[in-house]
Short mmCIF file of C-alpha atoms in Angstrom, two decimals:
data_model
loop_
_atom_site.label_atom_id
_atom_site.label_comp_id
_atom_site.label_asym_id
_atom_site.label_seq_id
_atom_site.Cartn_x
_atom_site.Cartn_y
_atom_site.Cartn_z
CA MET A 1 99.29 63.92 90.58
CA THR A 2 98.37 60.89 92.57
CA LEU A 3 95.44 61.39 94.92
CA VAL A 4 95.05 59.63 98.18
CA ALA A 5 92.15 59.89 100.06
CA CYS A 6 92.55 59.34 103.97
CA VAL A 7 89.37 58.93 106.00
CA LEU A 8 89.72 59.97 109.82
CA ALA A 9 87.12 57.44 111.10
CA ALA A 10 88.30 56.60 114.65
CA GLY A 11 86.03 58.49 116.81
CA ARG A 12 84.26 56.76 119.78
CA GLY A 13 80.71 58.62 119.33
CA THR A 14 80.21 58.40 122.70
CA ARG A 15 77.15 61.27 122.18
CA MET A 16 75.36 58.37 119.87
CA ARG A 17 74.95 56.48 123.03
CA SER A 18 75.60 53.26 120.93
CA ASP A 19 77.48 49.94 121.31
CA VAL A 20 78.06 50.42 117.42
CA PRO A 21 81.10 52.84 116.36
CA LYS A 22 79.82 56.13 115.23
CA VAL A 23 80.82 55.29 111.73
CA LEU A 24 78.77 52.61 111.41
CA GLN A 25 76.12 54.07 112.04
CA PRO A 26 73.07 53.78 109.27
CA LEU A 27 71.96 56.60 106.83
CA ALA A 28 69.68 55.52 104.42
CA HIS A 29 70.61 51.91 105.86
CA LYS A 30 74.44 52.34 104.84
CA PRO A 31 77.08 53.30 107.55
CA LEU A 32 77.82 56.69 107.36
CA LEU A 33 81.72 55.79 106.59
CA GLY A 34 80.21 53.87 103.36
CA HIS A 35 78.79 57.07 102.02
CA VAL A 36 82.21 58.66 102.40
CA LEU A 37 83.88 55.85 100.60
CA GLU A 38 81.25 56.03 97.77
CA ILE A 39 82.50 59.82 96.97
CA VAL A 40 86.08 58.57 96.98
CA GLU A 41 85.26 56.22 94.74
CA ALA A 42 83.52 58.54 92.58
CA LEU A 43 86.16 61.08 92.69
CA GLY A 44 88.44 58.35 91.13
CA ALA A 45 91.05 58.44 94.22
CA ASP A 46 94.14 56.39 93.57
CA ASP A 47 94.38 54.96 97.07
CA THR A 48 92.47 55.08 100.41
CA VAL A 49 93.62 54.99 103.96
CA ILE A 50 91.20 54.83 106.80
CA VAL A 51 92.40 55.63 110.35
CA TYR A 52 90.41 53.69 112.94
CA GLY A 53 90.03 53.48 116.55
CA HIS A 54 87.08 52.78 118.45
CA GLY A 55 85.33 49.78 117.52
CA GLY A 56 87.94 49.00 114.76
CA ASP A 57 87.35 45.24 114.43
CA ALA A 58 83.99 45.88 113.54
CA VAL A 59 84.70 48.75 111.35
CA GLN A 60 87.31 46.94 109.44
CA SER A 61 85.05 43.58 109.19
CA ALA A 62 82.18 45.92 107.66
CA PHE A 63 84.15 46.95 104.87
CA ALA A 64 86.56 43.75 104.81
CA SER A 65 85.67 43.34 100.87
CA THR A 66 86.75 46.44 100.01
CA ASP A 67 90.52 47.47 99.02
CA LEU A 68 91.46 49.89 101.98
CA LYS A 69 94.58 50.65 103.79
CA TRP A 70 94.14 50.90 107.23
CA ALA A 71 95.95 52.83 110.27
CA LEU A 72 95.14 52.44 113.65
CA GLN A 73 94.98 55.42 116.02
CA ALA A 74 95.17 53.51 119.06
CA ASP A 75 94.78 57.00 121.47
CA GLN A 76 92.51 59.58 120.43
CA LEU A 77 94.63 62.68 120.50
CA GLY A 78 93.26 65.07 118.01
CA THR A 79 92.92 65.45 114.34
CA GLY A 80 96.80 65.82 113.57
CA HIS A 81 97.68 62.84 115.19
CA ALA A 82 95.13 60.83 113.41
CA LEU A 83 96.79 61.77 110.22
CA GLN A 84 99.95 60.76 111.30
CA GLN A 85 98.99 57.52 111.99
CA ALA A 86 98.50 57.23 108.20
CA MET A 87 101.46 58.63 106.80
CA PRO A 88 103.10 55.67 106.85
CA GLN A 89 101.07 54.58 104.34
CA ILE A 90 101.29 57.67 101.91
CA ALA A 91 103.95 58.34 99.60
CA ASP A 92 105.57 61.60 98.95
CA ASN A 93 104.90 63.48 95.96
CA THR A 94 100.94 62.68 96.28
CA ARG A 95 98.25 64.60 97.30
CA VAL A 96 96.33 64.23 100.45
CA LEU A 97 92.58 64.17 100.28
CA VAL A 98 91.71 64.38 103.93
CA LEU A 99 87.78 63.47 105.01
CA CYS A 100 85.82 62.45 107.95
CA GLY A 101 84.04 59.60 108.25
CA ASP A 102 81.35 61.05 109.70
CA VAL A 103 80.46 64.02 107.55
CA PRO A 104 78.52 61.71 104.93
CA LEU A 105 76.68 64.45 102.63
CA LEU A 106 79.45 65.83 100.92
CA THR A 107 79.00 66.04 97.31
CA GLN A 108 81.45 65.23 94.30
CA ALA A 109 80.76 68.55 93.07
CA SER A 110 82.26 70.61 95.83
CA LEU A 111 85.33 68.39 96.41
CA GLN A 112 85.93 68.31 92.68
CA ARG A 113 85.92 72.22 92.96
CA LEU A 114 88.01 72.08 96.01
CA LEU A 115 90.60 69.71 93.86
CA ALA A 116 90.68 71.80 90.67
CA SER A 117 90.95 75.40 93.13
CA THR A 118 94.25 73.91 94.93
CA PRO A 119 97.27 73.56 92.81
CA ASP A 120 99.32 70.50 93.72
CA ASP A 121 101.76 71.86 95.61
CA ALA A 122 99.41 74.09 97.61
CA VAL A 123 96.96 73.79 100.49
CA GLY A 124 93.13 73.49 100.07
CA VAL A 125 90.77 73.61 102.83
CA LEU A 126 86.79 73.47 102.03
CA SER A 127 85.09 76.00 104.55
CA VAL A 128 81.36 76.82 104.45
CA ALA A 129 79.17 80.01 105.74
CA MET A 130 77.30 79.73 108.66
CA ASP A 131 74.95 82.20 110.13
CA ASP A 132 75.79 81.09 113.90
CA PRO A 133 79.14 79.61 113.60
CA THR A 134 79.10 78.78 117.33
CA GLY A 135 81.32 75.81 118.07
CA TYR A 136 83.11 75.39 114.56
CA GLY A 137 86.67 76.68 113.79
CA ARG A 138 87.05 79.68 111.82
CA ILE A 139 88.42 80.44 108.61
CA ILE A 140 90.89 83.48 109.21
CA ARG A 141 91.42 85.46 105.75
CA ASP A 142 93.93 88.32 105.08
CA ASP A 143 93.11 91.35 103.05
CA HIS A 144 94.22 89.48 99.70
CA ASP A 145 90.98 86.84 100.62
CA SER A 146 93.95 83.93 101.55
CA VAL A 147 93.30 81.97 104.18
CA ILE A 148 96.19 82.30 106.98
CA ARG A 149 95.11 80.21 109.82
CA ILE A 150 92.15 78.55 111.17
CA VAL A 151 91.00 79.16 115.07
CA GLU A 152 89.30 76.64 116.98
CA GLN A 153 86.21 78.16 119.08
CA LYS A 154 87.43 77.63 122.47
CA ASP A 155 90.84 79.25 121.33
CA GLY A 156 89.52 82.34 119.35
CA ASP A 157 89.48 85.71 120.40
CA ALA A 158 86.10 88.29 119.99
CA ASN A 159 87.12 89.39 116.61
CA GLU A 160 88.17 85.64 115.58
CA LEU A 161 85.09 84.23 116.54
CA ALA A 162 83.03 87.18 114.88
CA VAL A 163 83.88 85.39 111.42
CA ARG A 164 80.98 83.29 110.03
CA GLU A 165 83.25 80.93 107.79
CA ILE A 166 84.09 77.70 109.47
CA ASN A 167 85.99 74.86 108.72
CA SER A 168 84.66 71.49 107.34
CA GLY A 169 87.47 69.53 108.16
CA VAL A 170 87.97 68.72 104.66
CA PHE A 171 91.63 69.31 103.40
CA VAL A 172 93.73 68.53 100.48
CA LEU A 173 97.70 68.64 101.08
CA PRO A 174 100.61 68.12 99.36
CA SER A 175 102.31 64.94 101.08
CA THR A 176 105.81 65.90 101.46
CA PRO A 177 105.65 69.15 103.31
CA LEU A 178 102.71 67.63 105.15
CA ARG A 179 105.00 65.03 106.96
CA ARG A 180 107.27 68.04 108.33
CA TRP A 181 104.03 69.88 109.06
CA LEU A 182 102.61 67.09 111.26
CA ASP A 183 105.84 66.36 112.89
CA ALA A 184 105.93 70.06 113.84
CA LEU A 185 102.43 70.06 115.73
CA SER A 186 102.11 70.86 119.32
CA PRO A 187 99.45 70.38 121.68
CA GLN A 188 99.48 73.39 123.20
CA ASN A 189 96.06 74.55 123.37
CA THR A 190 92.68 74.36 125.31
CA GLN A 191 92.27 71.20 124.18
CA GLY A 192 95.63 69.48 124.73
CA GLU A 193 95.28 67.68 121.14
CA TYR A 194 97.07 67.86 117.80
CA TYR A 195 94.89 70.06 115.77
CA LEU A 196 94.97 69.25 111.78
CA THR A 197 94.16 72.70 111.40
CA ASP A 198 97.68 74.36 112.68
CA VAL A 199 99.25 72.75 109.59
CA VAL A 200 97.41 75.92 107.85
CA GLY A 201 99.83 78.45 110.05
CA LEU A 202 102.60 76.27 109.31
CA ALA A 203 102.01 76.20 105.61
CA VAL A 204 101.58 79.95 105.32
CA ALA A 205 104.92 80.54 107.48
CA GLU A 206 106.52 78.71 104.41
CA GLY A 207 104.91 80.94 102.16
CA ILE A 208 102.92 78.13 101.04
CA ALA A 209 99.28 79.37 99.60
CA VAL A 210 96.38 78.04 101.09
CA HIS A 211 93.00 78.30 99.22
CA GLY A 212 89.49 78.34 100.96
CA VAL A 213 86.71 77.07 98.81
CA LEU A 214 83.27 77.24 99.81
CA ALA A 215 80.93 74.13 99.89
CA ASP A 216 77.57 74.72 98.50
CA SER A 217 75.74 74.37 101.52
CA PHE A 218 76.02 73.79 105.34
CA GLU A 219 74.01 70.56 105.18
CA GLU A 220 76.71 68.82 103.03
CA THR A 221 79.35 69.33 105.61
CA MET A 222 77.87 68.17 108.36
CA GLY A 223 79.25 66.09 111.05
CA ILE A 224 77.02 63.50 112.70
CA ASN A 225 77.73 63.42 116.50
CA ASP A 226 74.14 62.34 118.00
CA ARG A 227 71.16 60.71 116.80
CA VAL A 228 69.36 64.12 116.25
CA GLN A 229 71.84 65.36 113.80
CA LEU A 230 71.75 61.63 112.70
CA ALA A 231 68.06 62.01 112.23
CA ALA A 232 68.73 65.48 110.29
CA ALA A 233 71.17 64.03 108.05
CA GLU A 234 68.85 61.44 106.91
CA ARG A 235 66.46 64.32 105.88
CA VAL A 236 68.62 66.08 103.86
CA TYR A 237 69.88 63.00 102.03
CA GLN A 238 66.14 61.81 101.44
CA THR A 239 65.37 64.99 100.03
CA ARG A 240 68.42 65.28 97.53
CA VAL A 241 67.42 61.37 96.27
CA VAL A 242 63.79 61.92 95.52
CA GLU A 243 64.34 65.37 94.14
CA GLN A 244 66.25 63.24 91.56
CA LEU A 245 64.04 61.08 91.01
CA MET A 246 61.22 63.67 90.48
CA ARG A 247 63.72 64.78 87.87
CA ASP A 248 64.02 61.64 86.18
CA GLY A 249 60.22 61.63 85.43
CA ALA A 250 58.58 60.47 89.04
CA ARG A 251 55.57 62.37 90.22
CA VAL A 252 55.86 61.89 94.07
CA ALA A 253 52.65 62.47 96.48
CA ASP A 254 54.75 63.73 99.10
CA PRO A 255 58.36 64.04 98.80
CA GLY A 256 58.76 64.19 102.77
CA ARG A 257 56.88 60.80 103.15
CA VAL A 258 59.18 58.47 100.73
CA ASP A 259 62.32 56.74 101.91
CA ILE A 260 65.18 55.45 99.64
CA ARG A 261 67.47 53.37 101.23
CA GLY A 262 69.61 51.93 98.06
CA ASP A 263 69.54 52.95 94.53
CA VAL A 264 66.33 53.43 92.52
CA ARG A 265 66.09 54.03 88.82
CA VAL A 266 62.58 55.49 87.26
CA GLY A 267 61.33 55.83 84.00
CA LYS A 268 59.11 58.20 82.56
CA ASP A 269 55.27 58.86 84.44
CA VAL A 270 56.01 56.58 87.26
CA PHE A 271 53.64 57.53 90.55
CA ILE A 272 54.95 57.11 94.33
CA ASP A 273 52.44 57.47 96.60
CA ILE A 274 53.30 58.00 100.39
CA ASN A 275 54.98 56.24 102.93
CA ALA A 276 56.91 53.89 100.19
CA VAL A 277 59.98 52.36 101.22
CA PHE A 278 62.73 51.30 98.75
CA GLU A 279 65.69 49.36 99.82
CA GLY A 280 68.69 47.57 97.67
CA GLU A 281 68.70 47.78 93.40
CA VAL A 282 65.20 48.87 92.40
CA MET A 283 64.23 49.73 88.67
CA LEU A 284 60.57 51.28 88.16
CA GLU A 285 59.92 51.48 84.17
CA ASP A 286 57.73 53.97 82.54
CA GLY A 287 54.31 54.66 84.18
CA VAL A 288 54.83 52.31 87.35
CA HIS A 289 52.30 53.09 89.82
CA ILE A 290 53.28 52.55 93.50
CA GLY A 291 50.55 52.85 96.14
CA PRO A 292 50.56 54.22 99.71
CA ASN A 293 52.68 51.97 102.17
CA CYS A 294 54.32 50.01 99.68
CA VAL A 295 58.10 48.47 100.25
CA ILE A 296 59.87 47.21 97.34
CA ARG A 297 62.99 46.18 97.84
CA ASN A 298 65.52 44.47 95.09
CA ALA A 299 62.99 44.47 92.56
CA THR A 300 62.69 45.14 88.54
CA LEU A 301 58.92 46.70 88.00
CA GLY A 302 57.37 46.43 84.28
CA ALA A 303 56.18 49.17 82.56
CA GLY A 304 52.52 50.21 83.58
CA THR A 305 52.81 47.70 86.58
CA GLN A 306 50.80 48.66 89.59
CA VAL A 307 51.56 48.03 93.07
CA HIS A 308 48.31 48.68 95.02
CA ALA A 309 48.27 49.89 98.97
CA ASN A 310 50.46 48.17 101.63
CA SER A 311 52.29 45.71 99.46
CA LEU A 312 55.77 43.88 99.75
CA ILE A 313 57.84 43.22 97.36
CA ASP A 314 61.16 41.43 97.84
CA ASP A 315 63.73 40.18 95.14
CA ALA A 316 61.36 39.85 92.43
CA THR A 317 60.77 40.62 88.73
CA LEU A 318 57.55 42.00 87.60
CA GLY A 319 57.00 42.17 84.08
CA ARG A 320 54.65 44.65 82.20
CA ALA A 321 51.14 45.84 83.29
CA CYS A 322 50.95 43.61 86.35
CA GLN A 323 48.55 44.26 89.27
CA ILE A 324 49.98 43.36 92.68
CA GLY A 325 47.80 44.20 95.96
CA PRO A 326 46.77 45.47 98.17
CA PHE A 327 48.15 43.28 101.13
CA ALA A 328 50.00 41.20 98.45
CA ARG A 329 53.46 39.70 99.33
CA LEU A 330 56.11 38.72 96.88
CA ARG A 331 58.97 37.27 98.44
CA PRO A 332 62.47 36.18 96.92
CA GLY A 333 62.48 34.29 93.65
CA SER A 334 59.00 35.55 92.45
CA GLN A 335 59.03 36.18 88.78
CA LEU A 336 55.41 37.63 87.05
CA ALA A 337 55.12 37.76 83.16
CA ASP A 338 53.31 40.60 81.74
CA LYS A 339 49.87 41.15 82.87
CA ALA A 340 49.89 38.59 85.60
CA LYS A 341 47.89 39.72 88.68
CA VAL A 342 48.45 39.01 92.52
CA GLY A 343 45.53 40.12 94.47
CA ASN A 344 44.92 41.08 98.07
CA PHE A 345 46.36 38.82 100.65
CA VAL A 346 48.40 36.40 98.55
CA GLU A 347 51.96 35.76 99.39
CA ILE A 348 54.43 34.40 96.46
CA LYS A 349 57.51 32.93 97.35
CA LYS A 350 60.09 31.36 94.42
CA ALA A 351 57.07 31.27 91.58
CA GLN A 352 56.85 31.84 88.27
CA ILE A 353 53.56 33.48 87.37
CA GLY A 354 52.90 33.37 83.34
CA LYS A 355 51.33 36.40 81.26
CA GLY A 356 47.95 36.98 82.14
CA SER A 357 47.60 34.54 84.94
CA LYS A 358 45.50 35.45 88.21
CA VAL A 359 46.37 34.97 91.84
CA ASN A 360 43.46 36.92 92.89
CA HIS A 361 43.07 36.48 96.87
CA LEU A 362 43.97 34.97 100.23
CA THR A 363 46.25 32.40 98.44
CA TYR A 364 49.81 31.07 98.99
CA ILE A 365 51.74 30.16 96.00
CA GLY A 366 55.38 28.47 96.81
CA ASP A 367 57.99 26.70 94.80
CA ALA A 368 55.71 26.84 91.66
CA THR A 369 55.42 27.51 87.86
CA ILE A 370 52.19 28.43 86.59
CA GLY A 371 51.48 28.89 82.94
CA GLU A 372 49.56 31.49 81.00
CA ASP A 373 46.11 32.53 81.55
CA VAL A 374 45.49 30.64 84.41
CA ASN A 375 43.01 31.47 87.04
CA VAL A 376 43.69 30.31 90.90
CA GLY A 377 40.61 30.85 92.97
CA ALA A 378 40.63 32.08 96.79
CA GLY A 379 42.27 30.37 99.47
CA THR A 380 44.44 27.91 97.49
CA ILE A 381 47.62 26.47 98.73
CA THR A 382 50.26 24.58 97.12
CA CYS A 383 51.44 22.59 100.31
CA ASN A 384 55.44 22.64 98.83
CA TYR A 385 57.43 21.48 102.64
CA ASP A 386 57.26 18.05 103.83
CA GLY A 387 59.13 18.87 106.82
CA ALA A 388 62.64 18.65 105.58
CA ASN A 389 62.24 19.55 101.43
CA LYS A 390 60.77 21.75 99.28
CA HIS A 391 58.55 20.42 96.14
CA GLN A 392 57.33 21.83 93.08
CA THR A 393 53.79 22.38 91.76
CA VAL A 394 53.32 22.99 88.16
CA ILE A 395 50.27 24.38 86.47
CA GLY A 396 49.90 24.36 82.90
CA ASP A 397 48.79 27.15 80.24
CA GLY A 398 44.68 27.75 80.76
CA ALA A 399 44.01 25.89 84.06
CA PHE A 400 41.26 26.65 86.42
CA ILE A 401 42.09 26.06 90.21
CA GLY A 402 38.66 26.52 92.26
CA SER A 403 38.76 28.05 95.80
CA GLY A 404 40.11 26.11 98.91
CA VAL A 405 42.19 23.81 97.11
CA GLU A 406 45.13 22.07 98.51
CA LEU A 407 47.91 21.38 95.68
CA VAL A 408 49.87 18.74 97.75
CA ALA A 409 53.42 18.85 95.89
CA PRO A 410 55.13 17.47 93.90
CA VAL A 411 52.17 17.78 91.25
CA GLU A 412 51.35 18.92 88.08
CA VAL A 413 48.14 20.17 86.96
CA GLY A 414 47.80 19.65 83.02
CA ALA A 415 46.89 22.54 80.88
CA GLY A 416 43.22 23.47 80.50
CA ALA A 417 42.63 21.15 83.60
CA THR A 418 39.79 22.22 85.81
CA ILE A 419 40.38 21.74 89.90
CA ALA A 420 37.08 21.56 91.73
CA ALA A 421 36.63 23.88 94.77
CA GLY A 422 37.66 22.41 98.07
CA SER A 423 39.64 19.68 96.37
CA THR A 424 43.06 18.49 97.56
CA ILE A 425 44.93 17.35 94.95
CA THR A 426 47.81 14.48 95.62
CA ARG A 427 48.26 12.86 91.96
CA GLY A 428 48.50 14.70 88.54
CA ALA A 429 45.48 16.25 86.61
CA ALA A 430 44.85 15.56 83.36
CA ASP A 431 45.04 17.96 80.30
CA GLY A 432 41.54 19.47 79.73
CA SER A 433 39.71 17.46 82.53
CA LEU A 434 37.84 17.96 85.84
CA THR A 435 39.42 16.87 88.74
CA VAL A 436 37.31 16.32 92.24
CA ALA A 437 38.98 15.18 95.45
CA ARG A 438 36.68 15.95 97.97
CA ALA A 439 35.65 13.81 101.23
CA ARG A 440 32.21 12.74 100.78
CA GLN A 441 29.12 14.89 102.39
CA LYS A 442 26.67 13.46 104.78
CA THR A 443 24.23 14.53 107.20
CA ILE A 444 23.68 12.88 110.76
CA GLU A 445 20.28 13.10 111.72
CA GLY A 446 19.20 13.78 115.08
CA TRP A 447 22.81 14.80 115.98
CA GLN A 448 22.59 17.05 119.36
CA ARG A 449 25.52 19.74 119.74
CA PRO A 450 27.22 19.26 123.16
CA VAL A 451 26.19 22.01 125.77
CA LYS A 452 27.96 23.01 128.97
CA ASN A 453 27.27 20.89 132.25
CA LYS A 454 25.52 22.59 134.68
CA LYS A 455 27.17 23.57 138.11
#
C-alpha cells in the first residue's frame, strides 16, 4: 500500500526566542526538518506532505529543491487540525505516517518496526517509557495490552497520570477512515484544540485495532522546544555519529569533543584527536591522523595523511602520506599529490602541489601549479591578483624557491630552476638556472638615525 509521510511543521516555537522558525533551527548544521526528511527518504515513502505555518516562506524556501507537497495551517488549532490541512493532498486507501518537524532523532529501525507491526487497515502509535512522564500524553492500554486511548497531561486523572508509557506523536493511520475521524474531532478539552490523539478513541469505537510500538529510547522521540533541548539533542546526535565512526575503524581520543556536521566516512586505523570539527562530505582513508583543534570541510584525505594541530582544510583533495600543519590552511580548490607537505602558517588556495613537494612555512600559494619534488622556502608569496583578475604561477619539477621570494603572476619557473632568496620574479626563470632578482645592497657611511625633538 502507498505510504504518505505527513510532517507537522507549523509550530511557532516561541520558546526558542528566535526569528528563525523552529523547524529551521540547526542540529549538526542541518535544519531540524531536514533530519526528519532524511528519515522519510530512508523509509522510501511514496509522497511527503509538509504542514507549515509560522515562517512558512522561509521553511518552503529552505526546501525548495526537494519534491515535497505543502499544506498551510494558518491558525494553530492543534495537531488534529494540522493533519486536516494535509488531507486534501492525501489519497484514499493509503497509509499516512504522521511525524513532527521538531522530532529529529527518530531512527529508521523504530519507524520500520512501527510500520511492520501495524496492519494496513489498523492504527499504530510509537510510544516510549519514561521514569518521569510529566507533561506528556499517556498511552492507556486495556487488559489485552491494546491501546484504547491517549490522555493528555492536563486532561488525565490520577490513575492515568501514573502511567509511564507516553505518546511520541508518531502515528501510522489508514487514510480512508482517518478523514472521518478528523471530521469528528472536537476542541472540548482544557487546551481548546483538536487533538490528533483523540483519533485513537474514535478508531477503537469502530473496532479498529490500535497498536502501540515502543521506541528503543526516549532520546529518539525527543521534541525540541527550546535551546536547552536543542543542545541536548545535539549531544545525542553527536554521540550516535561518533560511535558509528569508531565502529567503522576510527580511534577517537575523546568522543565528547568531536563534532560531525555532515557525512564522514573513515577507513581503518584512523585517529581523531580532541576538538576536531567535520563539515560536509569528508573521507578519511586508512591511517589518516587528525590532530587537535582541526576543521575539515568537504575534503578527501588519502591513506596515511597527517593533519597536525589547528589546521583548516576546506574543499580540498589530499593524496597519500601528506603532511599538513600545524596552523595550515587549505582553501577551496587545493589539490595535493602523494607525500606533499604543507607546513605551519601556510595558506594554499586553488593550487596543485605535486608529489613530494614541500611548502614548509609562512607562505601563501594561490592560483598555482607546482610540480614534483619542489621546495618552496619560507615567506614565499605568489602574487596572483592584480586588483581585477587572478593569474597563474607555474613551477616545474625539482625547482628550488628560496625564502622571501615574490612570484608575480603570470609567471613560470622552469624545471630544476633555483630562485635566490629575497628575489622578486616578474619574468620566467629558465630550466636548471639560478635566477637572482634583488635590489643592489649599499651602505651609507655617517648616516644618523633620526631622533625626537626635545620639548
